[in-house]
Amino acid sequence: METTMIVNGGDSIVTNGGGGVDDVYGEDTATEDQLITPWTVSVASGYSLMRDPHHNKGLAFSEKERDAHYLRGLLPPAISSQELQEKKLMHNLRQYKVPLQRYVAMMDLQERNERLFYKLLIDNVEELLPVVYTPTVGEACQKYGSIFRRPQGLYISLKEKGKILEVLKNWPERNIQVIVVTDGERILGLGDLGCQGMGIPVGKLSLYTALGGIRPSACLPVTIDVGTNNDKLLNDEFYIGLKQKRETGQEYSELLEEFMTAVKRNYGEKVLIQFEDFANHNAFELLEKYRNSHLVFNDDIQGTASVVLAGLLSALKLVGGTLADHRFLFLGAGEAGTGIAELIALEISKQTQVAIEETRKKIWLVDSKGLIVRSRVESLQHFKKPWAHEHEPVKGLLDAVKAIKPTVLIGSSGVGRTFTKEVVEAMTSFNEKPLILALSNPTSQSECTAEEAYTWSEGRAIYASGSPFDPVEYDGKVFVPGQANNAYIFPGFGLGLIMSGAIRVHDDMLLAASEALAAQLKEENFEKGLIYPPFSNIRKISANIAADVAAKAYELGLASSLPRPKDLVKFAESCMYSPIYQSYR
């Protein structure tokens, strides 16, 4: 069945039975739905309209809309405003004591009433971010088979090999601007969750919309299913993925190559493909392989690096000195650790005009075998080799802290409780204000809690974590821990790429995003010891990040949307999707 939308000026947009939209204006470049209210002439019955999450308004349908769209009798007589609906839902959500129940309730709302879901998320971002993303999304992925109701993205398994282009065409939306894809092998700090990793792309894309203003219909979550090495899942009768060991090597490469080729062919050169939660060996290879042919971004390597660098730049106002004056020690030398280290080295190189080979020497990494040093270089994976500096071997983290005497300690190991009392005390012994970033997710994997950091450092530490922690009172003073959450960066970063029509991601864009985020902190934030701004202002923050990323794309000659808008911040704000209900007639 076809329905027709009459848009202003009398132009019509025909929506096909699959739900895709033929945009009469050509390529849909803005992130709002055609930037206008879709006046609809309903051909389908009102019952179908109420079950379409894109257009359903529940009790907010007016008397006129109920008459025009055959809704009489299908709804109770009361009419509620969107604000009243939001108030009721927040009241209901707060009744749930178990975070996973809140997650399921939010997912149900997204399936029922998309605009109300985003209104809730935008207006209550600090309260609901931990529900729709870390830490609750980790538990949701572990139990995804049990809570699975309706597919929220595309599942591309080995069964679809040779047919991926056809599979992409099964998705109802045509104008896709952002794809978040995972193969489920390294979900947060929880390991191989196979097909159940879909919770991550779904969660990330809901944040792209809520925090960055990318319209929901332009977002596509994808899970590549090549099996799982998780025996518990393979033996779980409710597991929703392929019940086989994980495929590797040529078979894996061919499937990914077919996927990347099909995406570009179906959605064009400018679709952003964000790799999410791939295991180290694949993450680095995929980014390296496709960065020169596709618009690709790895959030674990590049997004984490950008948000951490932003925190370090703002922390300088609290600890003093320039970035080049500090010494950095990492626990963890995987995607996050080496990605952050490289971006710090790039920023120091940019500030000091010193070659990056030299600036890397200020940064030391510890992996499972101890400090990464020159004598280990032959046995190191390629991405660790740039960090092998001259030093005698050192086994554990505590000994490395004592030997290197870092001013900044960064945890990206995925292993909880590794910043022990002795480690924090050692950091405090030679730093007036030790900077401690415990970045591993979810909360259970954090290297130390906020309370531990403040207590063991006698209130002197400047602390931020990957997952949220409540404020801590120590010695009569309240400390508010920062959250080095990638959600500060990737929504604005993606918006900047889309609105400039960028065709490639350049490292300078990541530096621009970091500097833009650091610039958003105000004096009252620093007074609380914060190195990240409050999330309540995230859409404004995202607009500023998008503007600086877009400016860099234009400067580098990588932008295709011409002419360049005069005021990029205002343009970013004008592109943002609004969750306010639209009027139908």
mmCIF file with all atom_site columns, C-alpha atoms in Angstrom, residues 443-584:
data_model
loop_
_atom_site.group_PDB
_atom_site.id
_atom_site.type_symbol
_atom_site.label_atom_id
_atom_site.label_alt_id
_atom_site.label_comp_id
_atom_site.label_asym_id
_atom_site.label_entity_id
_atom_site.label_seq_id
_atom_site.pdbx_PDB_ins_code
_atom_site.Cartn_x
_atom_site.Cartn_y
_atom_site.Cartn_z
_atom_site.occupancy
_atom_site.B_iso_or_equiv
_atom_site.pdbx_formal_charge
_atom_site.auth_seq_id
_atom_site.auth_comp_id
_atom_site.auth_asym_id
_atom_site.auth_atom_id
_atom_site.pdbx_PDB_model_num
ATOM 1   C CA . THR A 1 443 ? 31.245 0.072  36.359 1.00 0.00 ? 443 THR A CA 1
ATOM 2   C CA . SER A 1 444 ? 32.341 -3.373 37.576 1.00 0.00 ? 444 SER A CA 1
ATOM 3   C CA . GLN A 1 445 ? 35.446 -3.179 35.351 1.00 0.00 ? 445 GLN A CA 1
ATOM 4   C CA . SER A 1 446 ? 36.519 0.314  36.478 1.00 0.00 ? 446 SER A CA 1
ATOM 5   C CA . GLU A 1 447 ? 40.175 0.379  37.620 1.00 0.00 ? 447 GLU A CA 1
ATOM 6   C CA . CYS A 1 448 ? 39.095 2.122  40.834 1.00 0.00 ? 448 CYS A CA 1
ATOM 7   C CA . THR A 1 449 ? 35.978 3.852  42.096 1.00 0.00 ? 449 THR A CA 1
ATOM 8   C CA . ALA A 1 450 ? 35.658 7.595  42.639 1.00 0.00 ? 450 ALA A CA 1
ATOM 9   C CA . GLU A 1 451 ? 35.462 7.058  46.397 1.00 0.00 ? 451 GLU A CA 1
ATOM 10  C CA . GLU A 1 452 ? 38.694 5.028  46.379 1.00 0.00 ? 452 GLU A CA 1
ATOM 11  C CA . ALA A 1 453 ? 40.547 7.643  44.311 1.00 0.00 ? 453 ALA A CA 1
ATOM 12  C CA . TYR A 1 454 ? 39.519 10.554 46.541 1.00 0.00 ? 454 TYR A CA 1
ATOM 13  C CA . THR A 1 455 ? 40.005 8.661  49.813 1.00 0.00 ? 455 THR A CA 1
ATOM 14  C CA . TRP A 1 456 ? 43.398 7.117  49.003 1.00 0.00 ? 456 TRP A CA 1
ATOM 15  C CA . SER A 1 457 ? 44.717 10.437 47.638 1.00 0.00 ? 457 SER A CA 1
ATOM 16  C CA . GLU A 1 458 ? 43.368 12.357 50.668 1.00 0.00 ? 458 GLU A CA 1
ATOM 17  C CA . GLY A 1 459 ? 41.114 14.402 48.407 1.00 0.00 ? 459 GLY A CA 1
ATOM 18  C CA . ARG A 1 460 ? 43.935 15.516 46.093 1.00 0.00 ? 460 ARG A CA 1
ATOM 19  C CA . ALA A 1 461 ? 43.203 13.404 42.999 1.00 0.00 ? 461 ALA A CA 1
ATOM 20  C CA . ILE A 1 462 ? 41.523 14.799 39.911 1.00 0.00 ? 462 ILE A CA 1
ATOM 21  C CA . TYR A 1 463 ? 39.431 11.835 38.843 1.00 0.00 ? 463 TYR A CA 1
ATOM 22  C CA . ALA A 1 464 ? 37.304 10.800 35.892 1.00 0.00 ? 464 ALA A CA 1
ATOM 23  C CA . SER A 1 465 ? 35.886 7.407  34.923 1.00 0.00 ? 465 SER A CA 1
ATOM 24  C CA . GLY A 1 466 ? 34.321 5.689  31.930 1.00 0.00 ? 466 GLY A CA 1
ATOM 25  C CA . SER A 1 467 ? 31.078 4.765  33.706 1.00 0.00 ? 467 SER A CA 1
ATOM 26  C CA . PRO A 1 468 ? 29.223 7.177  36.014 1.00 0.00 ? 468 PRO A CA 1
ATOM 27  C CA . PHE A 1 469 ? 29.931 7.440  39.777 1.00 0.00 ? 469 PHE A CA 1
ATOM 28  C CA . ASP A 1 470 ? 27.985 9.460  42.336 1.00 0.00 ? 470 ASP A CA 1
ATOM 29  C CA . PRO A 1 471 ? 29.561 12.510 44.045 1.00 0.00 ? 471 PRO A CA 1
ATOM 30  C CA . VAL A 1 472 ? 31.824 11.649 46.989 1.00 0.00 ? 472 VAL A CA 1
ATOM 31  C CA . GLU A 1 473 ? 32.120 13.467 50.316 1.00 0.00 ? 473 GLU A CA 1
ATOM 32  C CA . TYR A 1 474 ? 35.610 13.421 51.810 1.00 0.00 ? 474 TYR A CA 1
ATOM 33  C CA . ASP A 1 475 ? 36.861 15.473 54.737 1.00 0.00 ? 475 ASP A CA 1
ATOM 34  C CA . GLY A 1 476 ? 33.826 17.764 54.613 1.00 0.00 ? 476 GLY A CA 1
ATOM 35  C CA . LYS A 1 477 ? 34.167 18.504 50.890 1.00 0.00 ? 477 LYS A CA 1
ATOM 36  C CA . VAL A 1 478 ? 32.016 17.135 48.052 1.00 0.00 ? 478 VAL A CA 1
ATOM 37  C CA . PHE A 1 479 ? 33.899 15.898 44.974 1.00 0.00 ? 479 PHE A CA 1
ATOM 38  C CA . VAL A 1 480 ? 32.023 15.431 41.683 1.00 0.00 ? 480 VAL A CA 1
ATOM 39  C CA . PRO A 1 481 ? 33.754 12.832 39.512 1.00 0.00 ? 481 PRO A CA 1
ATOM 40  C CA . GLY A 1 482 ? 33.880 13.488 35.773 1.00 0.00 ? 482 GLY A CA 1
ATOM 41  C CA . GLN A 1 483 ? 32.799 10.900 33.241 1.00 0.00 ? 483 GLN A CA 1
ATOM 42  C CA . ALA A 1 484 ? 35.080 10.458 30.224 1.00 0.00 ? 484 ALA A CA 1
ATOM 43  C CA . ASN A 1 485 ? 32.138 9.274  28.172 1.00 0.00 ? 485 ASN A CA 1
ATOM 44  C CA . ASN A 1 486 ? 32.506 8.948  24.391 1.00 0.00 ? 486 ASN A CA 1
ATOM 45  C CA . ALA A 1 487 ? 28.965 10.347 24.171 1.00 0.00 ? 487 ALA A CA 1
ATOM 46  C CA . TYR A 1 488 ? 30.559 13.791 24.602 1.00 0.00 ? 488 TYR A CA 1
ATOM 47  C CA . ILE A 1 489 ? 32.384 13.398 21.301 1.00 0.00 ? 489 ILE A CA 1
ATOM 48  C CA . PHE A 1 490 ? 30.920 11.022 18.725 1.00 0.00 ? 490 PHE A CA 1
ATOM 49  C CA . PRO A 1 491 ? 27.416 12.578 18.273 1.00 0.00 ? 491 PRO A CA 1
ATOM 50  C CA . GLY A 1 492 ? 28.843 16.064 17.584 1.00 0.00 ? 492 GLY A CA 1
ATOM 51  C CA . PHE A 1 493 ? 31.726 14.593 15.596 1.00 0.00 ? 493 PHE A CA 1
ATOM 52  C CA . GLY A 1 494 ? 29.316 12.671 13.361 1.00 0.00 ? 494 GLY A CA 1
ATOM 53  C CA . LEU A 1 495 ? 27.092 15.720 12.908 1.00 0.00 ? 495 LEU A CA 1
ATOM 54  C CA . GLY A 1 496 ? 30.144 17.758 11.852 1.00 0.00 ? 496 GLY A CA 1
ATOM 55  C CA . LEU A 1 497 ? 31.082 15.156 9.234  1.00 0.00 ? 497 LEU A CA 1
ATOM 56  C CA . ILE A 1 498 ? 27.526 14.937 7.891  1.00 0.00 ? 498 ILE A CA 1
ATOM 57  C CA . MET A 1 499 ? 26.783 18.659 7.684  1.00 0.00 ? 499 MET A CA 1
ATOM 58  C CA . SER A 1 500 ? 30.090 19.363 5.900  1.00 0.00 ? 500 SER A CA 1
ATOM 59  C CA . GLY A 1 501 ? 29.643 16.397 3.563  1.00 0.00 ? 501 GLY A CA 1
ATOM 60  C CA . ALA A 1 502 ? 33.044 15.075 4.643  1.00 0.00 ? 502 ALA A CA 1
ATOM 61  C CA . ILE A 1 503 ? 34.354 12.162 2.624  1.00 0.00 ? 503 ILE A CA 1
ATOM 62  C CA . ARG A 1 504 ? 37.196 11.067 4.964  1.00 0.00 ? 504 ARG A CA 1
ATOM 63  C CA . VAL A 1 505 ? 38.099 11.342 8.652  1.00 0.00 ? 505 VAL A CA 1
ATOM 64  C CA . HIS A 1 506 ? 41.421 13.081 9.386  1.00 0.00 ? 506 HIS A CA 1
ATOM 65  C CA . ASP A 1 507 ? 43.266 13.042 12.743 1.00 0.00 ? 507 ASP A CA 1
ATOM 66  C CA . ASP A 1 508 ? 43.130 16.855 12.839 1.00 0.00 ? 508 ASP A CA 1
ATOM 67  C CA . MET A 1 509 ? 39.328 16.567 13.067 1.00 0.00 ? 509 MET A CA 1
ATOM 68  C CA . LEU A 1 510 ? 39.728 14.507 16.260 1.00 0.00 ? 510 LEU A CA 1
ATOM 69  C CA . LEU A 1 511 ? 42.045 17.161 17.727 1.00 0.00 ? 511 LEU A CA 1
ATOM 70  C CA . ALA A 1 512 ? 39.488 19.842 16.781 1.00 0.00 ? 512 ALA A CA 1
ATOM 71  C CA . ALA A 1 513 ? 36.748 17.859 18.570 1.00 0.00 ? 513 ALA A CA 1
ATOM 72  C CA . SER A 1 514 ? 38.898 17.518 21.718 1.00 0.00 ? 514 SER A CA 1
ATOM 73  C CA . GLU A 1 515 ? 39.748 21.220 21.803 1.00 0.00 ? 515 GLU A CA 1
ATOM 74  C CA . ALA A 1 516 ? 36.088 22.158 21.215 1.00 0.00 ? 516 ALA A CA 1
ATOM 75  C CA . LEU A 1 517 ? 34.935 19.978 24.133 1.00 0.00 ? 517 LEU A CA 1
ATOM 76  C CA . ALA A 1 518 ? 37.628 21.314 26.489 1.00 0.00 ? 518 ALA A CA 1
ATOM 77  C CA . ALA A 1 519 ? 36.558 24.872 25.586 1.00 0.00 ? 519 ALA A CA 1
ATOM 78  C CA . GLN A 1 520 ? 33.013 24.173 26.829 1.00 0.00 ? 520 GLN A CA 1
ATOM 79  C CA . LEU A 1 521 ? 34.034 24.054 30.512 1.00 0.00 ? 521 LEU A CA 1
ATOM 80  C CA . LYS A 1 522 ? 33.127 27.013 32.695 1.00 0.00 ? 522 LYS A CA 1
ATOM 81  C CA . GLU A 1 523 ? 34.722 28.326 35.890 1.00 0.00 ? 523 GLU A CA 1
ATOM 82  C CA . GLU A 1 524 ? 32.031 26.773 38.109 1.00 0.00 ? 524 GLU A CA 1
ATOM 83  C CA . ASN A 1 525 ? 32.858 23.349 36.623 1.00 0.00 ? 525 ASN A CA 1
ATOM 84  C CA . PHE A 1 526 ? 36.528 23.709 37.592 1.00 0.00 ? 526 PHE A CA 1
ATOM 85  C CA . GLU A 1 527 ? 35.576 24.778 41.117 1.00 0.00 ? 527 GLU A CA 1
ATOM 86  C CA . LYS A 1 528 ? 33.950 21.348 41.595 1.00 0.00 ? 528 LYS A CA 1
ATOM 87  C CA . GLY A 1 529 ? 37.065 19.609 40.235 1.00 0.00 ? 529 GLY A CA 1
ATOM 88  C CA . LEU A 1 530 ? 35.272 18.666 37.010 1.00 0.00 ? 530 LEU A CA 1
ATOM 89  C CA . ILE A 1 531 ? 37.229 18.174 33.791 1.00 0.00 ? 531 ILE A CA 1
ATOM 90  C CA . TYR A 1 532 ? 34.101 17.563 31.677 1.00 0.00 ? 532 TYR A CA 1
ATOM 91  C CA . PRO A 1 533 ? 31.041 19.814 31.355 1.00 0.00 ? 533 PRO A CA 1
ATOM 92  C CA . PRO A 1 534 ? 27.620 18.612 32.602 1.00 0.00 ? 534 PRO A CA 1
ATOM 93  C CA . PHE A 1 535 ? 25.650 16.435 30.173 1.00 0.00 ? 535 PHE A CA 1
ATOM 94  C CA . SER A 1 536 ? 22.568 18.601 30.667 1.00 0.00 ? 536 SER A CA 1
ATOM 95  C CA . ASN A 1 537 ? 24.046 20.989 28.082 1.00 0.00 ? 537 ASN A CA 1
ATOM 96  C CA . ILE A 1 538 ? 25.102 18.259 25.628 1.00 0.00 ? 538 ILE A CA 1
ATOM 97  C CA . ARG A 1 539 ? 23.220 19.445 22.514 1.00 0.00 ? 539 ARG A CA 1
ATOM 98  C CA . LYS A 1 540 ? 24.899 22.853 22.738 1.00 0.00 ? 540 LYS A CA 1
ATOM 99  C CA . ILE A 1 541 ? 28.256 21.105 23.279 1.00 0.00 ? 541 ILE A CA 1
ATOM 100 C CA . SER A 1 542 ? 27.616 18.819 20.273 1.00 0.00 ? 542 SER A CA 1
ATOM 101 C CA . ALA A 1 543 ? 26.786 21.825 18.065 1.00 0.00 ? 543 ALA A CA 1
ATOM 102 C CA . ASN A 1 544 ? 30.104 23.472 18.976 1.00 0.00 ? 544 ASN A CA 1
ATOM 103 C CA . ILE A 1 545 ? 32.045 20.240 18.356 1.00 0.00 ? 545 ILE A CA 1
ATOM 104 C CA . ALA A 1 546 ? 30.218 19.742 15.023 1.00 0.00 ? 546 ALA A CA 1
ATOM 105 C CA . ALA A 1 547 ? 31.086 23.302 13.979 1.00 0.00 ? 547 ALA A CA 1
ATOM 106 C CA . ASP A 1 548 ? 34.805 22.865 14.716 1.00 0.00 ? 548 ASP A CA 1
ATOM 107 C CA . VAL A 1 549 ? 34.952 19.437 13.029 1.00 0.00 ? 549 VAL A CA 1
ATOM 108 C CA . ALA A 1 550 ? 33.154 20.815 9.965  1.00 0.00 ? 550 ALA A CA 1
ATOM 109 C CA . ALA A 1 551 ? 35.480 23.840 9.893  1.00 0.00 ? 551 ALA A CA 1
ATOM 110 C CA . LYS A 1 552 ? 38.467 21.479 9.870  1.00 0.00 ? 552 LYS A CA 1
ATOM 111 C CA . ALA A 1 553 ? 36.888 19.420 7.042  1.00 0.00 ? 553 ALA A CA 1
ATOM 112 C CA . TYR A 1 554 ? 36.508 22.613 4.957  1.00 0.00 ? 554 TYR A CA 1
ATOM 113 C CA . GLU A 1 555 ? 40.060 23.695 5.821  1.00 0.00 ? 555 GLU A CA 1
ATOM 114 C CA . LEU A 1 556 ? 41.500 20.316 4.761  1.00 0.00 ? 556 LEU A CA 1
ATOM 115 C CA . GLY A 1 557 ? 39.509 20.249 1.529  1.00 0.00 ? 557 GLY A CA 1
ATOM 116 C CA . LEU A 1 558 ? 37.585 17.156 2.646  1.00 0.00 ? 558 LEU A CA 1
ATOM 117 C CA . ALA A 1 559 ? 34.112 18.784 2.696  1.00 0.00 ? 559 ALA A CA 1
ATOM 118 C CA . SER A 1 560 ? 31.707 18.367 -0.218 1.00 0.00 ? 560 SER A CA 1
ATOM 119 C CA . SER A 1 561 ? 28.737 20.459 1.014  1.00 0.00 ? 561 SER A CA 1
ATOM 120 C CA . LEU A 1 562 ? 29.342 23.820 -0.615 1.00 0.00 ? 562 LEU A CA 1
ATOM 121 C CA . PRO A 1 563 ? 29.226 26.716 -0.088 1.00 0.00 ? 563 PRO A CA 1
ATOM 122 C CA . ARG A 1 564 ? 30.451 26.652 3.507  1.00 0.00 ? 564 ARG A CA 1
ATOM 123 C CA . PRO A 1 565 ? 27.789 28.077 5.892  1.00 0.00 ? 565 PRO A CA 1
ATOM 124 C CA . LYS A 1 566 ? 28.765 31.439 7.423  1.00 0.00 ? 566 LYS A CA 1
ATOM 125 C CA . ASP A 1 567 ? 27.924 30.470 11.022 1.00 0.00 ? 567 ASP A CA 1
ATOM 126 C CA . LEU A 1 568 ? 28.691 26.785 11.513 1.00 0.00 ? 568 LEU A CA 1
ATOM 127 C CA . VAL A 1 569 ? 27.360 26.612 15.103 1.00 0.00 ? 569 VAL A CA 1
ATOM 128 C CA . LYS A 1 570 ? 23.989 28.056 14.075 1.00 0.00 ? 570 LYS A CA 1
ATOM 129 C CA . PHE A 1 571 ? 23.930 25.786 11.036 1.00 0.00 ? 571 PHE A CA 1
ATOM 130 C CA . ALA A 1 572 ? 24.631 22.738 13.244 1.00 0.00 ? 572 ALA A CA 1
ATOM 131 C CA . GLU A 1 573 ? 21.766 23.705 15.560 1.00 0.00 ? 573 GLU A CA 1
ATOM 132 C CA . SER A 1 574 ? 19.434 24.213 12.591 1.00 0.00 ? 574 SER A CA 1
ATOM 133 C CA . CYS A 1 575 ? 20.249 20.696 11.304 1.00 0.00 ? 575 CYS A CA 1
ATOM 134 C CA . MET A 1 576 ? 19.339 18.992 14.575 1.00 0.00 ? 576 MET A CA 1
ATOM 135 C CA . TYR A 1 577 ? 16.337 16.681 14.751 1.00 0.00 ? 577 TYR A CA 1
ATOM 136 C CA . SER A 1 578 ? 13.577 17.884 17.056 1.00 0.00 ? 578 SER A CA 1
ATOM 137 C CA . PRO A 1 579 ? 11.472 15.326 18.958 1.00 0.00 ? 579 PRO A CA 1
ATOM 138 C CA . ILE A 1 580 ? 8.493  17.715 19.279 1.00 0.00 ? 580 ILE A CA 1
ATOM 139 C CA . TYR A 1 581 ? 5.276  16.224 17.905 1.00 0.00 ? 581 TYR A CA 1
ATOM 140 C CA . GLN A 1 582 ? 4.279  17.326 14.421 1.00 0.00 ? 582 GLN A CA 1
ATOM 141 C CA . SER A 1 583 ? 0.748  18.264 13.398 1.00 0.00 ? 583 SER A CA 1
ATOM 142 C CA . TYR A 1 584 ? -1.191 16.115 10.926 1.00 0.00 ? 584 TYR A CA 1
#
